[in-house]
Tab-separated table of C-alpha atoms in Angstrom:
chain	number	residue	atom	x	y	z
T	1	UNK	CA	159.314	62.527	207.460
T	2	UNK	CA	158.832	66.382	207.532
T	3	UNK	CA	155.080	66.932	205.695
T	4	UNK	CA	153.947	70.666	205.308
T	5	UNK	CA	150.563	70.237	203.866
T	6	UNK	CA	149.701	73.680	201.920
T	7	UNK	CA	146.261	74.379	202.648
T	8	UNK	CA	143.832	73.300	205.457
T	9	UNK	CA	140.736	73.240	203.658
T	10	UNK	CA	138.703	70.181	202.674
T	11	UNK	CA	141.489	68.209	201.440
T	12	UNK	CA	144.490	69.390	203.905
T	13	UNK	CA	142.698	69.338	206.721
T	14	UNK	CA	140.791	66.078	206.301
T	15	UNK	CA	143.754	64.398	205.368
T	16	UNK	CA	146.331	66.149	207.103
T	17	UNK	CA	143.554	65.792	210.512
T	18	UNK	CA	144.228	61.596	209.664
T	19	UNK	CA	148.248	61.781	210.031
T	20	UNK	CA	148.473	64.246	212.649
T	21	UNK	CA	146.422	61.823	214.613
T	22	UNK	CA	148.524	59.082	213.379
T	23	UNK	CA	151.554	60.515	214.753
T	24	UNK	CA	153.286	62.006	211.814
T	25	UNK	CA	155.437	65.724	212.146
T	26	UNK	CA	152.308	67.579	209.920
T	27	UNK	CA	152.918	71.476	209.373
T	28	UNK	CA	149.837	73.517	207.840
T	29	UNK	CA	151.293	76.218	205.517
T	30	UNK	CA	148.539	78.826	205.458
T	31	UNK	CA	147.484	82.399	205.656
T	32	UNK	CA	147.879	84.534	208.791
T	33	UNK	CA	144.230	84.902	209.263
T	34	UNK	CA	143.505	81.072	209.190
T	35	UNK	CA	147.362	80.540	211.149
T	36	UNK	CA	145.940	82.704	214.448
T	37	UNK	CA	142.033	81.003	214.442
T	38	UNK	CA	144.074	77.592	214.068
T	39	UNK	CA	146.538	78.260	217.080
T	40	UNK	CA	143.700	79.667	219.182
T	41	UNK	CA	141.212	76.916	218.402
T	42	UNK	CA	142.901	74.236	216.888
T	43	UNK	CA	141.335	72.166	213.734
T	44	UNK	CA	138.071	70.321	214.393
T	45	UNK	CA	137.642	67.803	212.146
T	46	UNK	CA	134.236	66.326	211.723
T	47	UNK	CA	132.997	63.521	209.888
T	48	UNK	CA	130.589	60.530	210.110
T	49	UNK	CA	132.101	58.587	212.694
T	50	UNK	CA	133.371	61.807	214.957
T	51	UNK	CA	133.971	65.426	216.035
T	52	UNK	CA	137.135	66.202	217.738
T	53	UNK	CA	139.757	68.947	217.526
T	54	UNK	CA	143.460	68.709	217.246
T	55	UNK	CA	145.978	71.327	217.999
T	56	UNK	CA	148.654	71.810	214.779
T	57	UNK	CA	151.525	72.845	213.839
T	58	UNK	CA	151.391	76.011	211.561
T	59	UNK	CA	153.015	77.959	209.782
T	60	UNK	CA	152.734	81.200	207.435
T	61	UNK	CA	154.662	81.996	204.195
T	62	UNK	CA	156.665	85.024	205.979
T	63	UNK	CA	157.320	82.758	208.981
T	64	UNK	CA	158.291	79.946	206.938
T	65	UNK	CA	160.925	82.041	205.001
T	66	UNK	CA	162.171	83.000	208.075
T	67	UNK	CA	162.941	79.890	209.914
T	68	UNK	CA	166.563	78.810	209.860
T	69	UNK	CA	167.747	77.198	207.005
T	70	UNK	CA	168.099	73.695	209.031
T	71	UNK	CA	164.668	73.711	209.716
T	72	UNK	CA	163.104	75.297	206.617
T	73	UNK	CA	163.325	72.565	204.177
T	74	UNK	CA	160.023	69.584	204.262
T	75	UNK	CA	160.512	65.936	203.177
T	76	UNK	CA	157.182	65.692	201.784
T	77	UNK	CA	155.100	69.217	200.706
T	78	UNK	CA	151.416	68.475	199.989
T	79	UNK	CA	149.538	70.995	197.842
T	80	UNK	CA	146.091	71.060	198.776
T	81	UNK	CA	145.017	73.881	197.499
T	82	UNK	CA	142.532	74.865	194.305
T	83	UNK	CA	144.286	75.937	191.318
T	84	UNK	CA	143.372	79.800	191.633
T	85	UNK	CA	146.218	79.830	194.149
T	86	UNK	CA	148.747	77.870	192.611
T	87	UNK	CA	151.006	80.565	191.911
T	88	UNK	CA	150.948	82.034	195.105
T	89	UNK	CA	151.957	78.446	196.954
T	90	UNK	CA	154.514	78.186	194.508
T	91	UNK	CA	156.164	80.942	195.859
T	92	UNK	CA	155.440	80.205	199.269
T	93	UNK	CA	156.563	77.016	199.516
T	94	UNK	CA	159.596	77.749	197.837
T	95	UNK	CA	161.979	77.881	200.696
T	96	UNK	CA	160.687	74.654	202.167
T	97	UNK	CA	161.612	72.702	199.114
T	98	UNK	CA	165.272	71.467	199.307
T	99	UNK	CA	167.217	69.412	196.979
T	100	UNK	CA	165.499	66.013	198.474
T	101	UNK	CA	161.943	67.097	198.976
T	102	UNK	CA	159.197	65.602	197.125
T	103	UNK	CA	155.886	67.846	196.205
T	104	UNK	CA	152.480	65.890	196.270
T	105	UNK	CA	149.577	68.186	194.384
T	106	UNK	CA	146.336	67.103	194.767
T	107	UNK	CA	144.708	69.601	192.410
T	108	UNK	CA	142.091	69.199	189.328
T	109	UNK	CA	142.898	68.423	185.731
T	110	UNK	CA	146.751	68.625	184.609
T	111	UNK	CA	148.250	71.813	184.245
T	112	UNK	CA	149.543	71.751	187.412
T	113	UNK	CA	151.681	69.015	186.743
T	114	UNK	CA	153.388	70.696	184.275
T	115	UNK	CA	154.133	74.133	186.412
T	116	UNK	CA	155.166	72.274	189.272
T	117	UNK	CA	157.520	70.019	187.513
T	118	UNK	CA	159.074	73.310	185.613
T	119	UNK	CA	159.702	74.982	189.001
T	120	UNK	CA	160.878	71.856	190.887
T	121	UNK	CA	161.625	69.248	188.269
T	122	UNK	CA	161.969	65.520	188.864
T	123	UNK	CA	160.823	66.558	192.523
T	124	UNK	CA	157.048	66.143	191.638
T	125	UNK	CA	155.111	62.680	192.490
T	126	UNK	CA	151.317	62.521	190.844
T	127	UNK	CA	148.776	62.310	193.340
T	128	UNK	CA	144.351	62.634	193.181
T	129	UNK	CA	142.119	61.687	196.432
T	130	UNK	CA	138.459	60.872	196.619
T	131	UNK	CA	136.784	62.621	199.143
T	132	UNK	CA	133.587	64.696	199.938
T	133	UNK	CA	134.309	67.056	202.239
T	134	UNK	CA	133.934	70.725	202.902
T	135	UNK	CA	135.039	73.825	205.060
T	136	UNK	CA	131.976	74.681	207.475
T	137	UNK	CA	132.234	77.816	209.833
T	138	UNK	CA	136.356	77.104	210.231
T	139	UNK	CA	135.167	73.522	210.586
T	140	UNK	CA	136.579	70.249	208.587
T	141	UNK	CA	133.419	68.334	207.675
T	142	UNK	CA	134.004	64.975	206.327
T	143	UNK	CA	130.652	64.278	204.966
T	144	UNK	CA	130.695	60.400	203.458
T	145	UNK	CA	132.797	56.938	204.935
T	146	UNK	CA	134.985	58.034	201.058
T	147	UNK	CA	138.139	58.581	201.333
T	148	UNK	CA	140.676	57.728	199.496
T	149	UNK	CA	144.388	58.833	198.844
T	150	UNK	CA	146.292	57.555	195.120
T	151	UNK	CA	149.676	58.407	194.647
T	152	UNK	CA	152.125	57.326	192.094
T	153	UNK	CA	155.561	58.122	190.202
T	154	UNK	CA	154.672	60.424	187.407
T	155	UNK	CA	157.760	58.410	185.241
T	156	UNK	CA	156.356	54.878	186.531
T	157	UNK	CA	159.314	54.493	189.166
T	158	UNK	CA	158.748	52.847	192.704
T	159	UNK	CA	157.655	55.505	195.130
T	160	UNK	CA	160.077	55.767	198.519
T	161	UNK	CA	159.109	53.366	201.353
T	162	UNK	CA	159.660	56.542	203.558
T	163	UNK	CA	156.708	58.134	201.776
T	164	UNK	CA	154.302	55.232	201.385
T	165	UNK	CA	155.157	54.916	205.510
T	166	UNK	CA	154.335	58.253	206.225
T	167	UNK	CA	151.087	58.323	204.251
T	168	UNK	CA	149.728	55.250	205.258
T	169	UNK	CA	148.023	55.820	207.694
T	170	UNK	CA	144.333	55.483	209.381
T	171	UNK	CA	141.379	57.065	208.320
T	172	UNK	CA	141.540	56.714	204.641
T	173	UNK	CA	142.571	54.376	202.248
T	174	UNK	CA	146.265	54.708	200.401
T	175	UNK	CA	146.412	53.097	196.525
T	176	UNK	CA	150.278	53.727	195.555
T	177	UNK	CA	149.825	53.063	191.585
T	178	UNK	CA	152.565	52.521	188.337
T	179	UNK	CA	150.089	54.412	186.174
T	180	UNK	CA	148.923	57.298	188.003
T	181	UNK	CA	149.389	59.823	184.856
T	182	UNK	CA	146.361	57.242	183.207
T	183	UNK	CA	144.552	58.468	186.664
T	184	UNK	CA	144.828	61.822	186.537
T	185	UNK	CA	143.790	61.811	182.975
T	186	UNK	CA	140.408	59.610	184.031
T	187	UNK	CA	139.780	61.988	186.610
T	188	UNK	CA	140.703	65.153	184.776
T	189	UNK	CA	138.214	63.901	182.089
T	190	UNK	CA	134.756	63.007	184.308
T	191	UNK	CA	135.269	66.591	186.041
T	192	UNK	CA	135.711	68.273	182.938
T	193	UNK	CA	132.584	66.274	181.346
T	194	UNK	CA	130.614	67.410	184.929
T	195	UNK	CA	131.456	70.676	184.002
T	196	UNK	CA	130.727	70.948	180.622
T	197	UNK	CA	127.514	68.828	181.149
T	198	UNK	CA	126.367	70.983	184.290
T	199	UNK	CA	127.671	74.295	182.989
T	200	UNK	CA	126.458	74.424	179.199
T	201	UNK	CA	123.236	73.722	180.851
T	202	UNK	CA	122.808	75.153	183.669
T	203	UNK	CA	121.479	72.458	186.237
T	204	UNK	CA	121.676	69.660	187.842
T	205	UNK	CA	121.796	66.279	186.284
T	206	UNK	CA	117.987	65.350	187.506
T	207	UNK	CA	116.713	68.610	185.461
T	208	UNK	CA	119.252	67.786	182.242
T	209	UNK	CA	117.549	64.447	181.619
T	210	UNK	CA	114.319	65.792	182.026
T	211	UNK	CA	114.273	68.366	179.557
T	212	UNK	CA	115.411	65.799	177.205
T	213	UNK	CA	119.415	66.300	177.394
T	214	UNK	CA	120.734	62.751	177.492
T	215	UNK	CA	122.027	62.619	174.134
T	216	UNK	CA	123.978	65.268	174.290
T	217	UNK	CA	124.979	64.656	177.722
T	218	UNK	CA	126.442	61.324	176.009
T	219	UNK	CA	127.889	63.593	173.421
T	220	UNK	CA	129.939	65.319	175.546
T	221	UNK	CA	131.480	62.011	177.047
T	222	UNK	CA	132.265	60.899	173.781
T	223	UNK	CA	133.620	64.259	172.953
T	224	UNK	CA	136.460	64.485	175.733
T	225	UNK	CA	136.966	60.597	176.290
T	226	UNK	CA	138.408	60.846	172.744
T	227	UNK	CA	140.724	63.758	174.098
T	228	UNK	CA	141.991	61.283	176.499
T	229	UNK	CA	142.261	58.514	173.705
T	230	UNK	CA	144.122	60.296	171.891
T	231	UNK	CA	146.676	61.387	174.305
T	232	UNK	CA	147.353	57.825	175.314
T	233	UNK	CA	145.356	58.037	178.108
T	234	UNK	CA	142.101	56.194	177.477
T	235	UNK	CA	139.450	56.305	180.092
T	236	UNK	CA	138.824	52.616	181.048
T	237	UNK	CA	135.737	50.815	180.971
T	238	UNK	CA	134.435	51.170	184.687
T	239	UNK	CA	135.306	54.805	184.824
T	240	UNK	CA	133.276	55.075	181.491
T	241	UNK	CA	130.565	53.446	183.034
T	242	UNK	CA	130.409	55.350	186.470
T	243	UNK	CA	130.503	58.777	184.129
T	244	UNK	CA	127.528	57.390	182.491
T	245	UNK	CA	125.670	56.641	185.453
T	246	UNK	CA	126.059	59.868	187.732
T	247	UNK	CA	125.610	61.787	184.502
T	248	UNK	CA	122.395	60.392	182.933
T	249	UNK	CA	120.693	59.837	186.388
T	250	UNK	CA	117.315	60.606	186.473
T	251	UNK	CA	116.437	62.830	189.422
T	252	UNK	CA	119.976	63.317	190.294
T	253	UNK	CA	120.698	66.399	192.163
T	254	UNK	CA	124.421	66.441	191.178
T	255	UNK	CA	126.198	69.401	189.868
T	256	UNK	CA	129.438	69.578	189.243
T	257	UNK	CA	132.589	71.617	191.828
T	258	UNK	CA	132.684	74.260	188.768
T	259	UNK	CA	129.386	74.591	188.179
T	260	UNK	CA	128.780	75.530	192.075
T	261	UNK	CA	131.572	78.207	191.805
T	262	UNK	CA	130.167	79.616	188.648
T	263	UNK	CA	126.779	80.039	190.092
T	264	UNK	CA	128.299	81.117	193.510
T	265	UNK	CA	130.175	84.197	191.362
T	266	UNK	CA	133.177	83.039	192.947
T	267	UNK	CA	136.373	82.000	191.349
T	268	UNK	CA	136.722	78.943	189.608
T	269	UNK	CA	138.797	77.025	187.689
T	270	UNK	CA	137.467	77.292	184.310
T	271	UNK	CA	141.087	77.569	182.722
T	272	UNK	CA	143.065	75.161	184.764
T	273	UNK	CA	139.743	72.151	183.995
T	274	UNK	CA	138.582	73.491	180.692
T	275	UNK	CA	140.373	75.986	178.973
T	276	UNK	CA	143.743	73.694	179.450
T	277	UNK	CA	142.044	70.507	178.368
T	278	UNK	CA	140.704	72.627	175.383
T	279	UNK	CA	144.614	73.824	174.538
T	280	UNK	CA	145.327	70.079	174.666
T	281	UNK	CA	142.573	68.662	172.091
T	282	UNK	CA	143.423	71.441	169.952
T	283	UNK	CA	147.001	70.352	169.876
T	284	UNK	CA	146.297	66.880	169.717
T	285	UNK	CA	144.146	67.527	166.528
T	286	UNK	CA	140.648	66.908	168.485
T	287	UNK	CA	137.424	68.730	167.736
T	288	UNK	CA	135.555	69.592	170.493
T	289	UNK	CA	132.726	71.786	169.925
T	290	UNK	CA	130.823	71.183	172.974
T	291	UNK	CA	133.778	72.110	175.316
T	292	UNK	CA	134.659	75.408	173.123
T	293	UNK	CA	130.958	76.801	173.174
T	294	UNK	CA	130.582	75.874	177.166
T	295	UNK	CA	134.244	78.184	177.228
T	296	UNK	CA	132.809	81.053	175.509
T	297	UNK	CA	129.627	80.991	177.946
T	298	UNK	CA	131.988	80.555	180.848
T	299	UNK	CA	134.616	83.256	179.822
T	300	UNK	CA	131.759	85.437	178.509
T	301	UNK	CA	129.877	85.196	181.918
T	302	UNK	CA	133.663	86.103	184.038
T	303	UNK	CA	134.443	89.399	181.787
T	304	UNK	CA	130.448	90.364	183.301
T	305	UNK	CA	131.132	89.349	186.776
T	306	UNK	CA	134.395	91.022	187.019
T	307	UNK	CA	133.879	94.634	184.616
């Protein structure tokens, strides 16, 4: 198969760094900037067990849109991307999707689900990976043994032998599941509780307990598991469990992805996590008063940072 991976940041290039090695025809789709330091230096790719640098295949949006239409559509795109530039790979990727191709997001929450199906539908498989990893001067850094890729029909259908093939690969592990919508909702629901937890308060988990915030830390589980309820999409026991544990730890040092950006000043994805799982409670008739008043802090503190 014919993978463009969109992005070749933590995700892309940790697991697109896996099946390059692994033999499979990988193109990076990303910006000129990042296209010249990648042909000039290739992509290093660090992580516990190694440091070693590849030379890829890339590609830019204007070059993509320029390659002959034989060689322009993908098999398989991979959007690796955060959701802040979802709109922009929509329209960059656009001429590599053909009638066949099949689009594999690996982004937070939901609402990407629902764009990418209304700009390519029935061409959109559901997809999540567990990873730590992070972009360090140009540099993939892998920084735990974790990895894992889960993939899955988003209407409970077998996914292609081509594809499970292709991704299958070394390096990481590859769970192909029937009820990968009930995934994405588990794992839309403990970021969104990290966020709320870590954001309404302003620390890390270690400081939270401290101060005394453990029952309304288990408020706000209760809070947005019932979202998920609700929906159809109820957050099993273990995943209830883990929640529980990383977010009443004592002494923890965790914080959550969006509470990094916030503090960083850098943009986050408050409305793709938050403000669309808010849209959905509301709809689904859910209170959820702990979500709404971390949103007004959140959307209060962007209209400062960007007037």
């Amino acid at each position: 198969m014919r993978i463009l991976i969109a992005g070749a940041g933590a995700t892309g290039g940790a697991f697109g760094t896996r099946l390059v090695e692994a033999g499979r025809d990988v193109t990076f789709l990303v910006r000129p900037a990042r296209a010249q330091r990648l042909r000039s230096n290739g992509l290093r790719f660090i992580a516990p067990e190694t440091d070693r640098t590849n030379q890829v295949q890339v590609l830019t949006a204007a070059e993509l849109a320029d390659l002959d239409e034989d060689r322009r559509a993908f098999d398989l795109v991979i959007v690796a991307v955060k959701a802040t530039a979802l709109e922009t790979v929509i329209a960059d990727v656009r001429p590599a999707v053909g009638a066949q191709t099949l689009i594999l997001p690996f982004l937070n929450g939901m609402a990407h689900i629902d764009r990418l199906e209304a700009e390519f539908p029935g061409q959109v498989l559901g997809g999540l990976v567990k990873i730590v990893a992070t972009v360090r001067d140009d540099s993939v850094v892998q920084m735990t043994d974790m990895a894992v890729m889960t993939i899955g029909h988003l209407g409970g259908g077998e996914v292609s032998t081509e594809v499970r093939t292709a991704l299958d690969v070394p390096g990481y592990r590859l769970q192909v599941l029937d009820s990968i919508v009930d995934a994405l909702w588990e794992k839309w629901i403990f970021i969104a509780t990290a966020g709320v937890v870590t954001c309404l308060f302003r620390a890390p988990v270690g400081p939270i307990i401290a101060a005394g915030g453990e029952p309304h830390v288990r408020t706000v589980i209760d809070e947005l598991e019932a979202v998920a309820t609700v929906a159809g999409h109820p957050v099993g026991a273990k995943a209830h469990d883990q929640t529980m544990s990383i977010l009443t730890e004592p002494g923890s040092s965790f914080t959550s992805s969006l509470y990094r950006d916030v503090t960083a000043g850098v943009p986050s994805e408050i409305e793709h996590i938050l403000g669309h799982l808010q849209v959905t409670a509301a709809d689904l008739g859910v209170a959820t008063p702990l979500l709404d008043l971390t949103l007004v802090q959140l959307r209060a503190g962007e209209i400062v940072r960007t007037s």
